CSV table of N, CA and C in Angstrom, one decimal:
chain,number,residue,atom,x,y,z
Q,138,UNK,N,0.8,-1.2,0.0
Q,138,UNK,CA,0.0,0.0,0.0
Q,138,UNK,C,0.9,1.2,0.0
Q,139,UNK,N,0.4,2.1,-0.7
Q,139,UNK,CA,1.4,3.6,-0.9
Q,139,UNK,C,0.6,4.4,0.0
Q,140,UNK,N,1.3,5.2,0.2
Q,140,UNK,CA,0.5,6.6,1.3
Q,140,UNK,C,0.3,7.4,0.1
Q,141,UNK,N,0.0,8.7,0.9
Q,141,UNK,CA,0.0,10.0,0.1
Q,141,UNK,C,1.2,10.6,-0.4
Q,142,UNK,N,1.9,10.9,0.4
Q,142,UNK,CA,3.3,11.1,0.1
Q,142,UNK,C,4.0,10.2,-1.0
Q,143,UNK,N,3.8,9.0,-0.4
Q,143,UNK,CA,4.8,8.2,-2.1
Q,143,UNK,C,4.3,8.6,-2.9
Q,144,UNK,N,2.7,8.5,-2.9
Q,144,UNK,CA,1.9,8.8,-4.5
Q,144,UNK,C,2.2,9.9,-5.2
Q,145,UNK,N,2.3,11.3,-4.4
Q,145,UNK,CA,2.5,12.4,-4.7
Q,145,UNK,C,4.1,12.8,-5.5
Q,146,UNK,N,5.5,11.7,-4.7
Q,146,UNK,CA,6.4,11.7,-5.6
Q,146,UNK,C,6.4,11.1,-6.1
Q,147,UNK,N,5.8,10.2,-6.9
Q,147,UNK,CA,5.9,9.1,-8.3
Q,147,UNK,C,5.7,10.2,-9.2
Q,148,UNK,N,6.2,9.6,-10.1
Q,148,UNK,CA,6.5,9.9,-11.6
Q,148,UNK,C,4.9,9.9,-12.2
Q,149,UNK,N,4.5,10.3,-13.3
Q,149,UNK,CA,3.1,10.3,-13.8
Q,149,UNK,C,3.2,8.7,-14.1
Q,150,UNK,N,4.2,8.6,-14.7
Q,150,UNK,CA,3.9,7.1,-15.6
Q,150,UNK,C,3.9,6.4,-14.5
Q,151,UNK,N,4.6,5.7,-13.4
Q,151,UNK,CA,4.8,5.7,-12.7
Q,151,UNK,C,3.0,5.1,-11.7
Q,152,UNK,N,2.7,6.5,-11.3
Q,152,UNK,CA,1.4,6.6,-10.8
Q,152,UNK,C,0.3,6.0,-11.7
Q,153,UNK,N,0.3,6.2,-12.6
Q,153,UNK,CA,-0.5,5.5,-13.8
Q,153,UNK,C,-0.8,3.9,-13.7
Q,154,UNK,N,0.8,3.6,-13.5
Q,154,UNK,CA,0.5,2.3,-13.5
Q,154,UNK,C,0.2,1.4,-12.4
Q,155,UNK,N,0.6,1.7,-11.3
Q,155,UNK,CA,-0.4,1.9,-10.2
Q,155,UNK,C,-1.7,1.7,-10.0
Q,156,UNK,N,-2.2,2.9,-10.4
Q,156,UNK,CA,-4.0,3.2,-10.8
Q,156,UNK,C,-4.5,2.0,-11.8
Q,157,UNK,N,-3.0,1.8,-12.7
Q,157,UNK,CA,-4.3,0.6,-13.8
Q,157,UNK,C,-4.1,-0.9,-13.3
Q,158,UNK,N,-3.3,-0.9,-12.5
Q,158,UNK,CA,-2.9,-2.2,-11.4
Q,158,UNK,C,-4.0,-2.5,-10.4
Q,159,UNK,N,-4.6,-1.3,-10.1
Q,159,UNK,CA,-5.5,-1.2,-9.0
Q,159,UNK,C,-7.3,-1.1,-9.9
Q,160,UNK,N,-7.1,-1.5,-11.2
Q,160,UNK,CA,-8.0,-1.5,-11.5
Q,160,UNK,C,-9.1,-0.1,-12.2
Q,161,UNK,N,-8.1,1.0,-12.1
Q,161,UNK,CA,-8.5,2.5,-12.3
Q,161,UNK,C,-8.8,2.3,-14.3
Q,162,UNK,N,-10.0,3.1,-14.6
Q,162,UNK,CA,-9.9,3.1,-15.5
Q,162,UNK,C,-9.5,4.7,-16.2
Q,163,UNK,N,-8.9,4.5,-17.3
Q,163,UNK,CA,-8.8,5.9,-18.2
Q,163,UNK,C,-8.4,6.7,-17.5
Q,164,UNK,N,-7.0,6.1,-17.2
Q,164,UNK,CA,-5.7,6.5,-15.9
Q,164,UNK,C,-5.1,8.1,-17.1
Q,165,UNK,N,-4.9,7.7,-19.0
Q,165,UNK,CA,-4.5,9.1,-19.2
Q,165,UNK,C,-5.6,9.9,-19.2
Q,166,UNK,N,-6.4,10.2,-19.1
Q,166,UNK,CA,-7.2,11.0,-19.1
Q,166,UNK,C,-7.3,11.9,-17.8
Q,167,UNK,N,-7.1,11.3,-16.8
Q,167,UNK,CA,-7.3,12.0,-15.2
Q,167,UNK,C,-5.8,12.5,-14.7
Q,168,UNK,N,-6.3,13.7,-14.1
Q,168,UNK,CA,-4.9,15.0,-13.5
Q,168,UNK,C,-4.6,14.1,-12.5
Q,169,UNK,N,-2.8,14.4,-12.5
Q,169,UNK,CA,-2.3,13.4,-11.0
Q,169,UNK,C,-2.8,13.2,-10.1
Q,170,UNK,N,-3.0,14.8,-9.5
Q,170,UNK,CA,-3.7,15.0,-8.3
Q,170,UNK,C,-5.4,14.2,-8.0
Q,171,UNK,N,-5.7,14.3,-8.5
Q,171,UNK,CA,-7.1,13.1,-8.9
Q,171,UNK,C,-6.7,11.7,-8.8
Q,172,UNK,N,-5.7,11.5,-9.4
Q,172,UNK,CA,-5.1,10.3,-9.6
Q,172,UNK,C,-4.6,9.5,-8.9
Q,173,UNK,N,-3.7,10.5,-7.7
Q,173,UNK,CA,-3.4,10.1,-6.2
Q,173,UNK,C,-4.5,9.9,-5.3
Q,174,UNK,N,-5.6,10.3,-5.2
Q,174,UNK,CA,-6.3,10.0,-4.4
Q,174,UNK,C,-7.6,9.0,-4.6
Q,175,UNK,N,-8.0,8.5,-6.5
Q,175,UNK,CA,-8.3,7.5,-6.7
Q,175,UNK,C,-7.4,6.3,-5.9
Q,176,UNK,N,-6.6,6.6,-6.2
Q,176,UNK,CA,-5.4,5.1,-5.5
Q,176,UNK,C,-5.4,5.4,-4.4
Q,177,UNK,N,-6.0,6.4,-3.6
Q,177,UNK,CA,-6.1,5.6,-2.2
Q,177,UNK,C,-7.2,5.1,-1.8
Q,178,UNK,N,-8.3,5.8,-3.0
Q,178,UNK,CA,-9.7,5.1,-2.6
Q,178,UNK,C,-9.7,3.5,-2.5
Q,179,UNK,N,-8.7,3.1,-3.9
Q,179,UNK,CA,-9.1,2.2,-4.6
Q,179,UNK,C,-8.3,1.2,-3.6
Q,180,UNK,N,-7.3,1.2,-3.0
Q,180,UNK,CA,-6.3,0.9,-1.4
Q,180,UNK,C,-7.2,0.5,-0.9
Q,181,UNK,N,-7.8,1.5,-0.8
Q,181,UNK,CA,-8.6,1.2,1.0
Q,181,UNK,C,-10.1,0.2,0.7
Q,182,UNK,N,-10.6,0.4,-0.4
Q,182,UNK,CA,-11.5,-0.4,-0.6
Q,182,UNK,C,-11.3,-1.8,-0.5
Q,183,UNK,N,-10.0,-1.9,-1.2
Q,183,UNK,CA,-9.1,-3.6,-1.6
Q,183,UNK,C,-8.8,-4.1,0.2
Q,184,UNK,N,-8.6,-3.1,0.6
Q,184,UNK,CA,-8.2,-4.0,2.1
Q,184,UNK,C,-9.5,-4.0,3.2
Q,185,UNK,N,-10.5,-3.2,2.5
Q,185,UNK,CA,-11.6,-3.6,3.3
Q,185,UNK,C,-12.3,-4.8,2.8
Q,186,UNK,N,-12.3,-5.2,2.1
Q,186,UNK,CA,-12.2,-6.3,1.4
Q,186,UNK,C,-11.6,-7.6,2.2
Q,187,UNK,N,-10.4,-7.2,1.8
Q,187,UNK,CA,-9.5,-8.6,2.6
Q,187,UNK,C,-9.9,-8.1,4.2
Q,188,UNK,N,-10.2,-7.8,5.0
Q,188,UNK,CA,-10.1,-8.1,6.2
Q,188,UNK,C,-11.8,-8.1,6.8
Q,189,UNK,N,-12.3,-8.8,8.0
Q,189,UNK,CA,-13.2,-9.2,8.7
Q,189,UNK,C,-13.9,-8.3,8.8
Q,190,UNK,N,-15.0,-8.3,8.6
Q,190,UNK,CA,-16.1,-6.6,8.6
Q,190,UNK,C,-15.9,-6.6,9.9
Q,191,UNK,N,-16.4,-5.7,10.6
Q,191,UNK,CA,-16.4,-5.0,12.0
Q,191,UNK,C,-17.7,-5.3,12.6
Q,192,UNK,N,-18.4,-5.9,13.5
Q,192,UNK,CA,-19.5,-6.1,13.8
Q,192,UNK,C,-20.2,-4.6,14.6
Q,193,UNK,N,-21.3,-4.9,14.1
Q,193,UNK,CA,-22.4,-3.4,14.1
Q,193,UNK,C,-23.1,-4.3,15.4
Q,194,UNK,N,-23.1,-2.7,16.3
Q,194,UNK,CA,-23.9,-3.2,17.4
Q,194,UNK,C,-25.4,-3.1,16.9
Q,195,UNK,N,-26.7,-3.5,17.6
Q,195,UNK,CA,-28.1,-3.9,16.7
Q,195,UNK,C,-28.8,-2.7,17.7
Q,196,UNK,N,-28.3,-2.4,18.9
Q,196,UNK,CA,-28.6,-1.5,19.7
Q,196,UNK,C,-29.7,-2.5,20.9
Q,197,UNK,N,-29.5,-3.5,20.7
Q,197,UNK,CA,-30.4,-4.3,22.0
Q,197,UNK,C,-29.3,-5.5,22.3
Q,198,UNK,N,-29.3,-5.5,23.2
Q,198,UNK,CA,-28.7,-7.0,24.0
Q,198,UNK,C,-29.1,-7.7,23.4
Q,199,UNK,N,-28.3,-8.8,23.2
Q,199,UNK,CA,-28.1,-10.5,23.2
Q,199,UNK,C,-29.3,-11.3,23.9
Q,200,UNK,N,-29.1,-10.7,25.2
Q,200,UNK,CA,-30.0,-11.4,25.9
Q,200,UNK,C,-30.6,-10.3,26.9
Q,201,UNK,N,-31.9,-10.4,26.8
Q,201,UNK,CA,-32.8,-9.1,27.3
Q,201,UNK,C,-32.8,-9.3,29.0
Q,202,UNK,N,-32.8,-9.0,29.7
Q,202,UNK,CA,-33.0,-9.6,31.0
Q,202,UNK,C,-34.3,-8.7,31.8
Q,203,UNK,N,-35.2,-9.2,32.5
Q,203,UNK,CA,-36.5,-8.5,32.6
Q,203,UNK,C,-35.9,-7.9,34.2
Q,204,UNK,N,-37.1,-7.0,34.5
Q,204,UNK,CA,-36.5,-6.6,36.1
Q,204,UNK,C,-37.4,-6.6,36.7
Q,205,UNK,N,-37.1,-7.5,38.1
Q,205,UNK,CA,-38.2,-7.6,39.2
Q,205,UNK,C,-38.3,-6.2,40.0
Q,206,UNK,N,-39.6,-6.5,40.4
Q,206,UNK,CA,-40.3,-5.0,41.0
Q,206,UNK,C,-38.9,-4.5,42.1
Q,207,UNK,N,-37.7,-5.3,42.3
Q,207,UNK,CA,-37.1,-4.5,43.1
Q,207,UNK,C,-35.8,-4.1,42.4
Q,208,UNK,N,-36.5,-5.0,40.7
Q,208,UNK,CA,-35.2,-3.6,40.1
Q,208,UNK,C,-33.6,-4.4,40.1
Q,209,UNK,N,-33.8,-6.1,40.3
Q,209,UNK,CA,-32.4,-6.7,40.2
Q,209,UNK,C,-33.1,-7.5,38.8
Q,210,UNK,N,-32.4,-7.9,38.3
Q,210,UNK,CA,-32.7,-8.9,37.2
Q,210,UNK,C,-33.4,-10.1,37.7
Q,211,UNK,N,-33.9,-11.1,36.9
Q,211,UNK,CA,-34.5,-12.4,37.0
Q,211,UNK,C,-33.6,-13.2,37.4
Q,212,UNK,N,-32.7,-13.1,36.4
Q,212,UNK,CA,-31.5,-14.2,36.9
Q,212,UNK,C,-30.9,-14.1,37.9
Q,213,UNK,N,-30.5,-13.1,38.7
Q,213,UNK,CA,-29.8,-12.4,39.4
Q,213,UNK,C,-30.3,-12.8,40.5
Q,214,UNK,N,-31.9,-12.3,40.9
Q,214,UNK,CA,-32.5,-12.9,42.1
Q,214,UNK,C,-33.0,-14.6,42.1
Q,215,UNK,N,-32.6,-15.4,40.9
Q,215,UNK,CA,-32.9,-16.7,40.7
Q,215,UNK,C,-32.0,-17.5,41.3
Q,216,UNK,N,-30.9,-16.8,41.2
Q,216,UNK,CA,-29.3,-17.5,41.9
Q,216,UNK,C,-29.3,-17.1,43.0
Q,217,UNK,N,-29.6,-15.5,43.8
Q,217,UNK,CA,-29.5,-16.1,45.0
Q,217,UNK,C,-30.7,-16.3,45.8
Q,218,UNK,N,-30.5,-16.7,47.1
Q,218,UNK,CA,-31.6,-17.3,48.0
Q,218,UNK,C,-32.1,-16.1,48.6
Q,219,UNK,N,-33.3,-16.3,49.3
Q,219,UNK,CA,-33.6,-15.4,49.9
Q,219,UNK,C,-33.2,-14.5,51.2
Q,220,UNK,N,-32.7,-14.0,51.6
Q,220,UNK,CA,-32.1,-13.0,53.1
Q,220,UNK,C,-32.6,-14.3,54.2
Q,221,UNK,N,-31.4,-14.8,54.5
Q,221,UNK,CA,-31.3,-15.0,55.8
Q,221,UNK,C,-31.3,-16.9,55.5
Q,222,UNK,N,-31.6,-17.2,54.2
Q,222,UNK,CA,-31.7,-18.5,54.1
Q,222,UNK,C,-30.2,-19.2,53.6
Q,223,UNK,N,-29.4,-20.5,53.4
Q,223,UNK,CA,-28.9,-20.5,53.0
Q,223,UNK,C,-28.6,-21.6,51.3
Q,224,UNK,N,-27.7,-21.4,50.2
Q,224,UNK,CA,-27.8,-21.8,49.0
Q,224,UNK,C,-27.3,-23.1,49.3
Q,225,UNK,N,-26.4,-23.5,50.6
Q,225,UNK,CA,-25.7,-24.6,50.7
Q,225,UNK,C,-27.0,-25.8,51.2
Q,226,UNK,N,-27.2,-25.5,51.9
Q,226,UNK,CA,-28.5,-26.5,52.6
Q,226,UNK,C,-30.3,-26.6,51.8
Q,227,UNK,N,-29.8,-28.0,51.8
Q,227,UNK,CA,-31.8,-27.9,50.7
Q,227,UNK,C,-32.3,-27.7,51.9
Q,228,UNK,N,-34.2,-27.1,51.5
Q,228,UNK,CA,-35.0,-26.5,52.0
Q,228,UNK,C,-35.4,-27.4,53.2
Q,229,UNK,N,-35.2,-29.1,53.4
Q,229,UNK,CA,-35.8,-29.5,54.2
Q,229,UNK,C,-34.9,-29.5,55.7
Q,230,UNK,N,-33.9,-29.1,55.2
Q,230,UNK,CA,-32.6,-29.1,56.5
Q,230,UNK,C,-32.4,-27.6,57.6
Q,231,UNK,N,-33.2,-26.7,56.7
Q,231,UNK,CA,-33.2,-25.5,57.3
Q,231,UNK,C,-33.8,-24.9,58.2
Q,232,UNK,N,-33.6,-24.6,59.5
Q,232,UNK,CA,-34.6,-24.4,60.7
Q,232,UNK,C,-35.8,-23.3,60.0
């Protein structure tokens, strides 16, 4: 991949061939300066390409979790026990 800077010192012919390497069409027709920055479009396009798209958040959770009237999650108050009871002892063992 070329920056800006290299693009800008290449030679016309040079840059041309570049641009028609990358696919650019009717490379004599177009001003350097146009020409440099087709080839970066055309860069950055090609490597968005090769690499893994970026995942878009959907704007809602995975997993929705509802909230009990005191405002902790379902799950949350499903795991633990109630005040004063304990999670280690089943219910028939507990004074």
């Amino acid at each position: 991949m070329y920056n800006i800077d290299e693009l800008k010192a290449m030679g016309e012919e040079q840059l041309r061939s570049v641009a028609q390497s990358l696919g650019i069409k009717k490379v004599d027709k177009i001003d350097k300066e146009v020409l440099v920055f087709q080839v970066l479009d055309e860069q950055a396009i090609a490597n968005s390409n090769n690499t893994e798209p970026a995942r878009r958040k959907s704007g809602r959770a995975s997993e929705k979790k509802s909230k009990t009237s005191a405002g902790e999650s379902k799950d949350k108050a499903a795991a633990e026990p109630p005040a004063g009871k304990s999670a280690d002892k089943p219910a028939a063992e507990q004074p």
